[in-house]
Coordinates of C-alpha atoms in Angstrom, one line a residue:
Chain A
M1 CA 143.5 56.8 87.8
S2 CA 139.9 57.7 87.1
T3 CA 139.3 61.2 85.9
D4 CA 135.6 61.0 86.8
K5 CA 135.1 63.4 89.8
I6 CA 131.3 63.3 89.8
S7 CA 129.9 63.5 93.3
T8 CA 126.8 64.6 95.2
M9 CA 126.8 67.9 96.9
R10 CA 126.6 66.2 100.3
E11 CA 129.6 64.0 99.6
A12 CA 131.6 66.9 98.1
I13 CA 131.0 69.2 101.1
K14 CA 131.7 66.4 103.6
K15 CA 134.9 65.5 102.0
F16 CA 136.4 68.9 101.0
V17 CA 135.0 71.5 103.4
H18 CA 136.1 71.4 107.1
N19 CA 135.5 73.4 110.3
N20 CA 137.6 76.6 110.8
E21 CA 138.4 76.9 107.1
L22 CA 138.4 79.8 104.7
V23 CA 135.8 79.2 102.1
F24 CA 135.2 81.1 98.8
L25 CA 131.7 81.0 97.3
G26 CA 131.3 82.1 93.6
G27 CA 128.8 84.2 91.7
F28 CA 128.1 87.9 91.3
G29 CA 124.4 87.7 90.5
N30 CA 125.1 85.0 87.9
G31 CA 125.6 81.6 89.5
I32 CA 125.6 82.3 93.2
A33 CA 126.5 79.1 95.0
F34 CA 123.3 78.8 97.0
S35 CA 123.0 75.1 96.9
A36 CA 126.5 74.6 98.2
A37 CA 125.9 77.1 101.1
H38 CA 122.7 75.3 102.0
E39 CA 124.6 72.0 102.2
I40 CA 127.2 73.6 104.4
I41 CA 124.5 74.7 106.8
R42 CA 122.9 71.2 106.8
Q43 CA 126.2 69.7 107.7
D44 CA 126.4 72.2 110.6
L45 CA 130.0 73.2 109.9
K46 CA 131.5 75.6 112.5
S47 CA 133.7 78.6 112.6
L48 CA 134.1 79.1 108.9
T49 CA 135.4 82.3 107.4
V50 CA 133.6 83.0 104.1
C51 CA 134.8 85.3 101.3
K52 CA 133.1 86.7 98.3
C53 CA 133.0 90.2 96.7
G54 CA 129.3 90.8 97.7
G55 CA 127.8 88.7 100.5
G56 CA 124.1 89.3 99.9
I57 CA 121.5 87.0 101.2
L58 CA 123.8 84.1 100.7
F59 CA 126.0 85.3 103.5
D60 CA 123.0 86.4 105.5
Q61 CA 121.8 82.7 105.6
L62 CA 125.3 81.4 106.6
I63 CA 125.4 84.0 109.3
G64 CA 121.9 83.3 110.6
A65 CA 122.6 79.5 110.7
G66 CA 125.6 80.1 112.9
V67 CA 128.2 78.4 110.7
V68 CA 130.5 81.5 110.1
D69 CA 132.7 83.5 112.5
Q70 CA 134.0 85.9 109.9
I71 CA 132.9 87.3 106.6
I72 CA 135.4 88.9 104.1
T73 CA 133.4 91.0 101.8
S74 CA 132.6 94.5 100.5
H75 CA 128.9 94.5 100.8
C76 CA 126.2 92.4 102.6
W77 CA 122.6 93.4 102.2
N78 CA 119.4 92.3 100.4
P79 CA 119.7 94.2 97.1
H80 CA 116.0 93.9 96.4
G81 CA 114.3 97.0 97.8
P82 CA 117.1 97.4 98.9
Q83 CA 116.3 95.9 102.3
P84 CA 118.6 95.0 105.2
A85 CA 120.2 91.6 105.6
W86 CA 118.6 90.9 109.0
N87 CA 120.8 88.1 110.1
L88 CA 123.9 90.3 109.4
K89 CA 122.4 93.1 111.5
R90 CA 121.4 90.8 114.4
A91 CA 125.0 89.4 114.4
M92 CA 126.7 92.7 114.2
E93 CA 124.4 94.7 116.5
E94 CA 123.4 92.0 119.1
G95 CA 125.8 89.1 118.7
I96 CA 123.0 86.7 117.6
P97 CA 123.5 83.9 116.9
N98 CA 127.2 84.6 117.5
N99 CA 129.7 87.4 117.4
L100 CA 130.6 88.0 113.8
I101 CA 133.7 89.7 112.4
Y102 CA 132.9 91.7 109.3
N103 CA 136.3 92.0 107.5
E104 CA 135.6 95.2 105.7
Q105 CA 136.7 95.2 102.0
S106 CA 136.1 97.5 99.1
L107 CA 135.1 95.8 95.8
F108 CA 138.4 96.4 94.2
M109 CA 140.4 95.4 97.3
I110 CA 138.8 92.0 97.6
N111 CA 139.0 91.4 93.8
M112 CA 142.7 92.3 93.8
S113 CA 143.3 90.1 96.8
F114 CA 141.8 87.2 94.9
Y115 CA 143.8 88.2 91.8
A116 CA 147.0 88.1 93.9
G117 CA 146.0 84.6 95.1
Y118 CA 145.2 83.7 91.5
M119 CA 148.6 84.9 90.3
G120 CA 150.5 83.3 93.1
V121 CA 152.0 86.6 94.3
P122 CA 151.8 87.9 97.9
F123 CA 150.1 91.3 97.2
M124 CA 148.7 93.6 94.6
P125 CA 148.7 97.4 94.5
I126 CA 145.5 99.5 94.3
R127 CA 144.8 103.2 94.3
S128 CA 141.5 103.4 96.0
I129 CA 141.3 102.8 99.8
V130 CA 143.8 105.2 101.3
G131 CA 142.2 107.6 103.8
T132 CA 139.1 105.5 104.4
D133 CA 138.3 103.5 107.5
I134 CA 138.2 100.3 105.4
F135 CA 142.0 100.5 105.2
D136 CA 142.5 99.2 108.8
N137 CA 139.2 98.0 110.2
P138 CA 138.4 95.8 112.0
K139 CA 141.7 95.8 113.9
E140 CA 141.5 92.2 115.1
V141 CA 142.0 90.8 111.6
G142 CA 145.5 92.3 111.5
L143 CA 147.2 94.1 108.7
K144 CA 144.7 94.4 105.8
A145 CA 146.5 96.9 103.6
A146 CA 149.8 98.8 103.7
K147 CA 151.5 101.6 101.9
V148 CA 154.7 100.8 100.1
E149 CA 157.1 102.8 97.9
C150 CA 157.2 101.8 94.3
P151 CA 160.8 100.7 93.6
F152 CA 160.6 102.1 90.0
T153 CA 158.9 105.4 90.4
G154 CA 159.3 106.2 94.1
E155 CA 155.5 106.8 94.3
E156 CA 153.7 105.6 97.5
I157 CA 151.0 103.1 96.8
C158 CA 148.6 100.9 98.7
V159 CA 148.9 97.2 98.6
V160 CA 146.5 94.4 99.6
P161 CA 147.4 90.9 100.5
A162 CA 146.7 87.7 98.5
I163 CA 143.7 85.6 99.6
N164 CA 144.1 81.9 99.0
P165 CA 141.0 80.2 100.4
D166 CA 141.2 76.6 101.6
V167 CA 138.3 75.6 99.5
G168 CA 136.1 77.2 96.9
I169 CA 132.7 76.3 95.4
I170 CA 131.2 77.7 92.2
Q171 CA 127.9 77.2 90.4
V172 CA 128.4 77.3 86.6
Q173 CA 126.5 76.6 83.5
R174 CA 128.3 73.5 82.5
A175 CA 131.2 71.2 83.3
D176 CA 132.6 67.9 82.2
I177 CA 133.2 65.0 84.5
E178 CA 136.9 65.9 84.9
G179 CA 136.0 69.4 86.2
N180 CA 136.6 71.7 83.3
A181 CA 134.0 74.4 84.2
Q182 CA 132.5 76.9 81.8
M183 CA 130.7 80.1 82.8
W184 CA 129.4 82.9 80.6
G185 CA 127.6 86.1 81.2
L186 CA 128.7 88.0 84.2
I187 CA 131.7 86.5 86.1
G188 CA 132.4 89.2 88.7
D189 CA 135.0 87.8 91.1
T190 CA 134.4 84.1 90.3
K191 CA 137.2 83.3 87.9
F192 CA 140.0 84.8 90.0
G193 CA 138.5 83.8 93.3
I194 CA 138.1 80.1 92.4
N195 CA 141.5 79.8 90.9
A196 CA 143.0 81.2 94.1
C197 CA 141.6 78.3 96.1
K198 CA 143.5 75.2 97.3
R199 CA 140.6 72.8 96.8
I200 CA 137.7 73.2 94.3
I201 CA 134.2 72.0 94.0
V202 CA 132.4 72.7 90.8
A203 CA 128.6 72.6 90.7
A204 CA 127.1 72.7 87.3
E205 CA 123.6 73.1 85.7
E206 CA 124.6 70.5 83.1
I207 CA 127.3 67.9 82.8
V208 CA 128.6 67.8 79.2
D209 CA 131.0 65.9 77.2
K210 CA 134.6 67.1 77.1
A211 CA 134.1 67.7 73.4
V212 CA 131.5 70.4 74.2
I213 CA 134.0 72.2 76.4
M214 CA 136.6 72.1 73.7
E215 CA 134.3 73.8 71.2
S216 CA 134.7 77.1 73.0
P217 CA 137.5 76.6 75.5
E218 CA 137.8 80.4 76.3
R219 CA 134.6 80.0 78.3
T220 CA 136.4 77.7 80.8
I221 CA 137.0 79.6 84.0
V222 CA 138.7 76.8 85.9
S223 CA 140.3 73.6 84.4
S224 CA 140.3 70.0 85.5
N225 CA 143.9 70.0 86.8
K226 CA 142.7 72.1 89.8
V227 CA 139.2 70.6 90.5
D228 CA 138.5 68.0 93.2
A229 CA 134.8 67.3 92.7
V230 CA 132.1 67.9 90.2
V231 CA 128.4 68.1 91.2
H232 CA 125.5 68.0 88.8
E233 CA 123.2 70.5 90.5
P234 CA 120.5 72.0 88.3
W235 CA 119.0 75.2 89.7
G236 CA 121.8 75.3 92.2
G237 CA 122.0 79.1 92.0
H238 CA 118.3 79.8 92.8
P239 CA 117.2 82.4 94.0
G240 CA 120.0 84.0 92.0
Y241 CA 120.1 83.5 88.2
M242 CA 122.2 81.6 85.7
Q243 CA 122.5 83.1 82.3
G244 CA 120.7 81.0 79.7
Y245 CA 119.1 78.8 82.4
Y246 CA 116.9 80.8 84.8
Y247 CA 116.2 84.3 85.9
T248 CA 116.5 85.8 89.4
D249 CA 113.5 84.9 91.7
L250 CA 112.8 88.6 92.5
E251 CA 109.7 87.8 94.5
Y252 CA 111.4 85.2 96.7
R253 CA 114.3 87.5 97.3
F254 CA 112.2 90.5 98.1
N255 CA 110.0 88.5 100.5
Y256 CA 113.1 87.0 102.2
A257 CA 113.6 90.3 104.0
K258 CA 110.2 90.3 105.6
E259 CA 110.4 86.6 106.3
T260 CA 113.6 86.9 108.2
K261 CA 113.2 90.2 110.0
E262 CA 112.3 88.6 113.3
I263 CA 114.4 85.8 114.6
R264 CA 111.5 83.3 115.0
D265 CA 110.5 83.9 111.4
W266 CA 114.1 83.4 110.3
N267 CA 114.2 80.1 112.2
K268 CA 111.0 79.0 110.3
W269 CA 112.5 80.1 107.0
L270 CA 115.7 78.2 107.8
E271 CA 113.8 75.0 108.5
K272 CA 111.5 75.3 105.6
W273 CA 114.1 75.9 102.9
I274 CA 117.4 74.5 104.3
T275 CA 117.5 72.2 107.3
G276 CA 114.1 70.7 106.6
V277 CA 115.1 69.4 103.2
N278 CA 117.7 66.8 102.3
D279 CA 119.1 68.1 99.1
R280 CA 118.5 70.5 96.2
Q281 CA 115.8 68.3 94.6
E282 CA 113.7 68.5 97.8
Y283 CA 114.2 72.3 97.8
L284 CA 113.0 72.5 94.2
N285 CA 109.9 70.4 95.1
I286 CA 108.9 73.1 97.7
L287 CA 109.5 75.8 95.1
G288 CA 107.1 74.0 92.8
E289 CA 107.0 73.4 89.1
D290 CA 105.0 76.5 88.3
K291 CA 107.7 78.7 89.8
L292 CA 110.5 76.9 87.9
R293 CA 108.6 77.2 84.6
K294 CA 108.2 81.0 85.3
L295 CA 111.8 81.5 86.0
K296 CA 113.2 79.4 83.2
A297 CA 115.2 81.5 80.7
K298 CA 114.0 81.7 77.1
N299 CA 116.5 80.6 74.5
L300 CA 118.8 83.2 73.0
I301 CA 121.5 81.3 71.2
Q302 CA 124.0 83.5 69.5
G303 CA 127.7 84.1 68.9
A304 CA 129.0 81.2 66.8
V305 CA 132.4 82.0 65.4
N306 CA 134.9 80.5 63.0
Y307 CA 137.8 78.7 64.8
G308 CA 139.3 77.6 61.5
Y309 CA 143.1 77.6 61.0
Chain B
M1 CA 105.9 128.6 68.9
V2 CA 105.2 127.2 72.4
I3 CA 106.4 129.4 75.2
E4 CA 109.0 127.4 77.1
E5 CA 107.5 127.9 80.6
E6 CA 104.4 125.9 79.5
N7 CA 106.6 122.9 79.0
Y8 CA 107.5 122.7 82.6
C9 CA 105.8 120.3 85.0
K10 CA 103.9 122.0 87.8
E11 CA 103.5 119.1 90.2
Y12 CA 106.3 116.8 91.1
T13 CA 108.1 115.5 94.1
G14 CA 111.5 116.4 95.5
F15 CA 112.7 112.9 94.7
E16 CA 111.7 113.3 91.1
M17 CA 113.4 116.7 91.0
M18 CA 116.6 115.1 92.4
L19 CA 116.7 112.4 89.6
V20 CA 115.9 115.0 86.9
S21 CA 118.5 117.4 88.2
A22 CA 121.1 114.6 88.3
C23 CA 120.3 113.6 84.8
R24 CA 121.0 117.1 83.5
Q25 CA 124.6 116.8 84.8
I26 CA 125.5 114.2 82.2
R27 CA 127.4 115.3 79.0
H28 CA 127.1 113.5 75.8
D29 CA 130.7 112.3 75.7
D30 CA 130.8 111.1 79.4
V31 CA 132.0 107.6 80.2
V32 CA 129.8 106.9 83.2
F33 CA 130.3 104.4 85.9
N34 CA 126.8 103.0 86.5
A35 CA 126.3 102.1 90.1
F36 CA 123.4 100.3 91.8
H37 CA 120.3 102.0 93.2
W38 CA 119.5 105.7 92.4
P39 CA 122.5 106.1 90.1
F40 CA 121.2 103.3 88.0
L41 CA 117.8 105.1 87.6
V42 CA 119.5 108.3 86.6
V43 CA 121.6 106.7 83.9
H44 CA 118.6 104.7 82.7
M45 CA 116.7 108.0 82.3
A46 CA 119.6 109.7 80.6
K47 CA 119.7 107.0 78.0
L48 CA 115.9 107.3 77.3
L49 CA 115.9 111.1 77.4
R50 CA 119.1 112.4 75.8
F51 CA 122.0 110.0 75.1
P52 CA 120.9 106.6 73.9
N53 CA 124.5 105.7 73.2
L54 CA 126.0 106.9 76.5
F55 CA 129.0 104.8 77.3
T56 CA 128.4 103.1 80.7
V57 CA 130.5 100.7 82.8
M58 CA 129.3 98.5 85.6
E59 CA 131.3 97.0 88.4
V60 CA 130.5 93.4 87.6
G61 CA 132.6 93.9 84.5
L62 CA 130.3 95.0 81.7
S63 CA 130.3 98.0 79.3
Q64 CA 127.4 99.2 77.2
N65 CA 126.5 102.0 74.8
E66 CA 123.2 100.9 73.6
V67 CA 119.7 102.0 74.6
P68 CA 118.1 99.7 77.2
K69 CA 115.9 96.9 75.9
P70 CA 112.3 98.0 76.2
D71 CA 110.9 94.7 77.5
K72 CA 112.4 94.7 80.9
M73 CA 114.2 97.2 83.1
P74 CA 117.2 95.6 84.7
Y75 CA 116.5 95.0 88.4
S76 CA 120.2 95.7 89.2
I77 CA 123.6 96.1 87.6
V78 CA 123.9 92.3 87.5
D79 CA 120.7 91.6 85.6
P80 CA 121.3 89.0 82.8
V81 CA 119.2 91.1 80.5
L82 CA 122.2 93.5 80.3
V83 CA 124.6 90.9 78.8
P84 CA 123.3 90.5 75.3
N85 CA 123.0 94.3 75.1
S86 CA 126.7 95.0 75.9
V87 CA 129.8 95.7 74.0
F88 CA 132.1 94.2 76.6
V89 CA 131.8 91.6 79.3
G90 CA 134.7 90.5 81.5
D91 CA 135.6 90.3 85.2
S92 CA 135.0 92.9 87.9
I93 CA 138.7 93.7 87.7
D94 CA 138.2 94.9 84.1
A95 CA 135.6 97.4 85.1
L96 CA 137.5 98.6 88.2
S97 CA 140.7 98.9 86.1
I98 CA 138.8 101.2 83.7
L99 CA 138.2 103.4 86.7
Q100 CA 141.7 103.1 88.0
R101 CA 143.1 104.1 84.7
G102 CA 141.2 107.3 85.0
E103 CA 138.9 106.7 82.1
I104 CA 135.6 107.2 84.0
T105 CA 134.6 110.8 83.5
L106 CA 131.4 110.7 85.6
A107 CA 129.9 108.6 88.4
F108 CA 126.8 109.0 90.5
L109 CA 126.6 107.4 94.0
S110 CA 124.1 107.3 96.7
T111 CA 125.2 107.0 100.3
S112 CA 123.6 106.7 103.7
I113 CA 125.4 109.6 105.5
I114 CA 127.6 112.3 104.1
D115 CA 129.9 114.9 105.6
K116 CA 130.9 118.5 104.6
Y117 CA 133.9 117.3 102.7
G118 CA 131.8 114.9 100.6
N119 CA 133.0 111.7 102.3
G120 CA 130.4 108.9 102.5
N121 CA 129.5 106.3 105.1
T122 CA 127.6 103.1 104.3
T123 CA 129.3 101.0 106.9
V124 CA 128.1 101.7 110.4
I125 CA 126.2 104.3 112.5
G126 CA 127.5 104.6 116.0
P127 CA 130.7 103.2 117.4
Y128 CA 132.3 100.8 115.0
K129 CA 132.7 98.1 117.7
K130 CA 129.2 98.5 119.0
P131 CA 127.0 99.7 116.1
I132 CA 123.6 101.3 116.6
Y133 CA 122.9 100.4 113.1
R134 CA 125.0 98.2 110.8
L135 CA 124.9 99.2 107.2
P136 CA 125.8 97.1 104.1
G137 CA 129.4 98.2 103.5
G138 CA 130.6 100.2 100.5
G139 CA 130.9 97.6 97.7
G140 CA 132.4 99.4 94.7
A141 CA 131.5 102.9 96.0
T142 CA 134.9 103.2 97.7
E143 CA 136.8 103.1 94.4
I144 CA 134.1 105.0 92.4
A145 CA 134.4 107.8 94.9
G146 CA 138.2 107.5 94.8
L147 CA 138.9 107.3 91.1
A148 CA 136.1 108.8 88.9
N149 CA 136.9 112.2 87.5
R150 CA 133.6 113.8 88.5
L151 CA 131.6 112.3 91.3
I152 CA 128.0 113.3 92.0
W153 CA 126.4 112.3 95.2
L154 CA 122.6 111.6 95.3
L155 CA 121.1 111.9 98.8
D156 CA 117.3 111.1 98.7
D157 CA 116.7 112.6 102.2
H158 CA 118.0 116.0 103.0
S159 CA 118.1 116.0 106.7
K160 CA 120.5 116.6 109.7
Y161 CA 120.8 112.9 110.2
R162 CA 122.1 112.3 106.7
F163 CA 124.3 115.5 106.4
V164 CA 126.7 115.5 109.4
E165 CA 129.8 117.4 110.4
K166 CA 131.8 114.3 110.9
L167 CA 131.2 110.7 110.0
D168 CA 131.4 107.7 112.3
F169 CA 133.2 105.8 109.5
I170 CA 134.6 106.8 106.1
T171 CA 133.6 104.2 103.6
D172 CA 133.9 106.4 100.5
P173 CA 136.6 109.0 100.1
G174 CA 135.5 112.5 99.3
Y175 CA 137.9 115.3 100.1
L176 CA 138.8 113.5 103.4
N177 CA 139.8 116.4 105.8
G178 CA 139.4 119.1 103.2
Y179 CA 142.0 121.3 101.6
D180 CA 144.7 119.2 99.8
S181 CA 144.2 116.1 102.0
R182 CA 142.7 114.0 99.2
I183 CA 145.6 114.8 96.8
K184 CA 148.1 114.1 99.6
A185 CA 146.5 110.7 100.1
G186 CA 147.4 109.9 96.5
Y187 CA 144.1 110.2 94.7
P188 CA 144.3 111.6 91.1
L189 CA 144.4 115.4 90.7
N190 CA 141.4 115.4 88.4
S191 CA 139.1 113.4 90.7
G192 CA 136.7 114.0 93.6
P193 CA 133.2 115.0 94.4
E194 CA 131.7 117.7 92.1
A195 CA 128.3 118.0 93.6
I196 CA 125.7 116.7 96.1
I197 CA 122.2 116.6 94.7
T198 CA 119.2 116.3 97.1
P199 CA 115.5 116.8 96.8
L200 CA 116.1 120.4 97.9
C201 CA 119.3 121.6 96.2
I202 CA 122.6 121.2 94.6
M203 CA 125.7 121.7 96.7
R204 CA 129.2 122.1 95.2
F205 CA 132.6 122.2 96.8
D206 CA 134.8 125.2 97.5
P207 CA 137.9 124.9 95.3
F208 CA 140.3 125.8 98.2
T209 CA 138.7 124.4 101.4
K210 CA 136.8 121.6 99.6
E211 CA 133.9 122.2 101.9
A212 CA 130.4 121.7 100.4
Y213 CA 128.3 124.9 100.0
L214 CA 124.8 125.6 98.7
D215 CA 125.1 126.4 95.0
A216 CA 121.6 126.1 93.6
L217 CA 118.1 125.6 94.8
H218 CA 115.4 123.4 93.5
P219 CA 112.0 125.1 93.0
N220 CA 110.0 125.3 96.2
A221 CA 113.1 125.0 98.5
T222 CA 114.5 127.9 100.5
I223 CA 117.9 128.7 101.7
E224 CA 116.7 128.7 105.3
Q225 CA 115.2 125.2 104.8
V226 CA 118.4 123.8 103.4
K227 CA 120.5 125.4 106.2
E228 CA 118.1 124.0 108.8
E229 CA 118.2 120.5 107.4
T230 CA 122.1 120.4 107.1
G231 CA 124.0 119.2 110.1
W232 CA 126.9 121.6 109.8
N233 CA 127.0 125.4 109.4
L234 CA 126.4 125.3 105.6
K235 CA 128.0 128.1 103.6
I236 CA 126.0 129.7 100.9
A237 CA 127.1 130.9 97.5
D238 CA 127.1 134.6 96.9
E239 CA 124.5 134.1 94.3
V240 CA 122.4 131.0 94.7
R241 CA 121.1 129.9 91.3
D242 CA 117.5 128.7 90.8
I243 CA 117.1 125.4 89.1
K244 CA 114.4 125.0 86.5
P245 CA 111.6 122.5 87.3
P246 CA 111.4 119.3 85.3
T247 CA 110.1 119.6 81.8
M248 CA 107.0 117.5 80.8
R249 CA 109.3 115.2 78.9
E250 CA 111.8 114.8 81.8
I251 CA 109.0 114.0 84.2
E252 CA 107.4 111.6 81.8
I253 CA 110.7 109.6 81.5
C254 CA 111.3 109.9 85.2
R255 CA 108.0 108.5 86.1
K256 CA 108.2 105.7 83.6
T257 CA 111.6 104.8 85.0
M258 CA 110.2 104.9 88.6
K259 CA 107.3 102.7 87.6
D260 CA 109.5 100.1 85.9
A261 CA 111.8 100.2 88.9
I262 CA 108.9 99.4 91.3
D263 CA 107.9 96.5 89.0
Q264 CA 111.5 95.2 89.5
Y265 CA 111.1 95.4 93.3
Y266 CA 112.8 98.7 94.0
I267 CA 111.2 100.3 97.1
L268 CA 110.2 103.9 96.5
K269 CA 108.6 105.8 99.4
P270 CA 104.9 106.8 98.9
E271 CA 105.8 110.5 99.2
W272 CA 108.1 110.2 96.2
T273 CA 105.6 108.5 94.0
K274 CA 102.4 110.4 94.7
Y275 CA 102.1 111.6 91.1
L276 CA 102.7 108.2 89.5
E277 CA 99.7 106.9 87.6
K278 CA 98.2 104.0 89.5

C-alpha cells in the first residue's frame, strides 16, 4: 500500500468533505485554513456545520457564501478595528443568505469539547459557564452542557460534550507525504481539534522528508496514522499568518470589513477572491508578488537542542 | 524639588484617563490574563511604565514576562511577534487551565453592555431569537470573568445604553443576580468583578448586595453626570474619592501605545485621540 497521500486541495475536499457534515477548520491566528475554506465554497457544498474556537472572517466568508447552516464557535468578528463580521450579522439579523444557527460557546467550552473528542471520552468538566446564557442557548441544538455531581467529592460541576467532527482541515508549516504534520508557534485549539476528527486533510506550506519530521518529533500535532490527504499549499493561511513563513495581511483584513459591509460589495469580493479563481495559485496571482514579498517573514532560526542519549 | 502637581497632564481625553486609571490597578506581583482589545493596551502600557517583567497569560496558550519588543506592537493576542518573546507556548487549554486553577490574580475585560451586578453581554442586543444587533460572542471572556481572582471591566463609553439594569443575554458572569448567587453557582470564593472603569469614573461592588456603586471620580466628571449616564439608579459611596489626573509620564506612554495601536489597525475614535501628535 502506498503511503503517499499527496493530493490537490480540490481533490482532497471533493473526496473527504460532504454535504451536511460537521467540519473542523484549524488555526488560531497561526495557520488559519483559508485556502481549504475557499475550496469548500468553490465546490458549493451545502448545509455544513463548521466548528472552530474563533470563527473570524473565515466563518464570515463561509456564511456569506451560503455553505453553512450552523457555526459552533465562541467568537465571530473581524478582529481588526475591531469591525463587524458583516455576513454573520446579515445571517443572524436578516436571514441572508440563509438562516444560521450560532451554537454559542465559550472559548474553554469548545476547547474542552475538542479535548473530550481528542481523548475519546464523552464529556469533560469545566468551571466557567454556569449562570450564563451560553449554557443553554440556542435551544434548538439540544443539550449543550449539564451539571453533574462529582462521584469523588460530591461537588456539583458543569460538563460539556465531546465534539468529534466528520472531517478536519489544518494549515501547518510542514508535513511529509504520509501526513505527519508539524506546527509551531501558537496552536490554540488546532491540535486537539484536529485529532478529534474522523477524517483529516493536512495542508502544508512545505512538504518535507520524513527525516526532517523525525528531527523534532514533538512539533508533530497529528501523525500519519490518522491523516487521509496531504496538500502542498504555500500561503494557504493568507490573510492570516504562519509563523516563520508570512505575517498577517492587516491591510487586507482591515479593508475586508468595508468591502463586505453591503451585500453587493460582498458578492463582488466573493467573486474576485474565491469563486472567480480556480485555486490558491490564482488567488496569489491577484494578491501580487509585491504583497507577498512584504508579508514574507524574516528568518529567525533558533532553539536547536541536544537529543543525545 | 519639583512640585508634584506640575507633573500632571492638563489636557487629556476620558478614554486616556480610563486606560491610565486601569493601569494603576496593577500590582507588581500580579499574574495577569491579557485579553484582546482595550485590556491589551492597558497591559502593554503597564509593561512600559511600571512592570517590565509583569507575568501575563494569553488565551491562545502563551505566557510572557518580558518587556514588549520595541520594533512592532502586537496587533492582537495572537501576533507571531509574541512567540519568540515568551516563556511558555502551548495550547489554549494550557492558558485556560491556569485560569481554572485560580492562578490568575487580575484580568481586564471590555464588554459591549454591562449590568449593575457586573455581568457582561457581548452576544446579542434585543431578543435572542430576533436580534436587533448581533455581537461577536464572548470568546474567552466567559471564563476570564468566571475564574480570575480580580476582574476589572473597561467600558469606553459611559452611557445608559451600555450600563443597563438587566441584560438581554449574559455572556460573561459577574455577580449574576447579586448577593451570593455567584458563589451558589459554583464560582471560586475569591473571584468576581472588582471594579468598572469608564472615562468618567471607577465603580466598585457592594460587598453584601454585589451591586456596583460609584466609588471614585475621574477629574472633570461629576456625580450628577455619572448618575445621568448610568441606566440604573446608581448608588453613591459615602465619600466619593477624586482620582488624580494622568502624570506626564503616564500620558506619554498612553499616547505612544495608542499611536502604535492605530498603526496596527486598531480603530480609536477621533474624540479619544485629539491630543495625539499627528
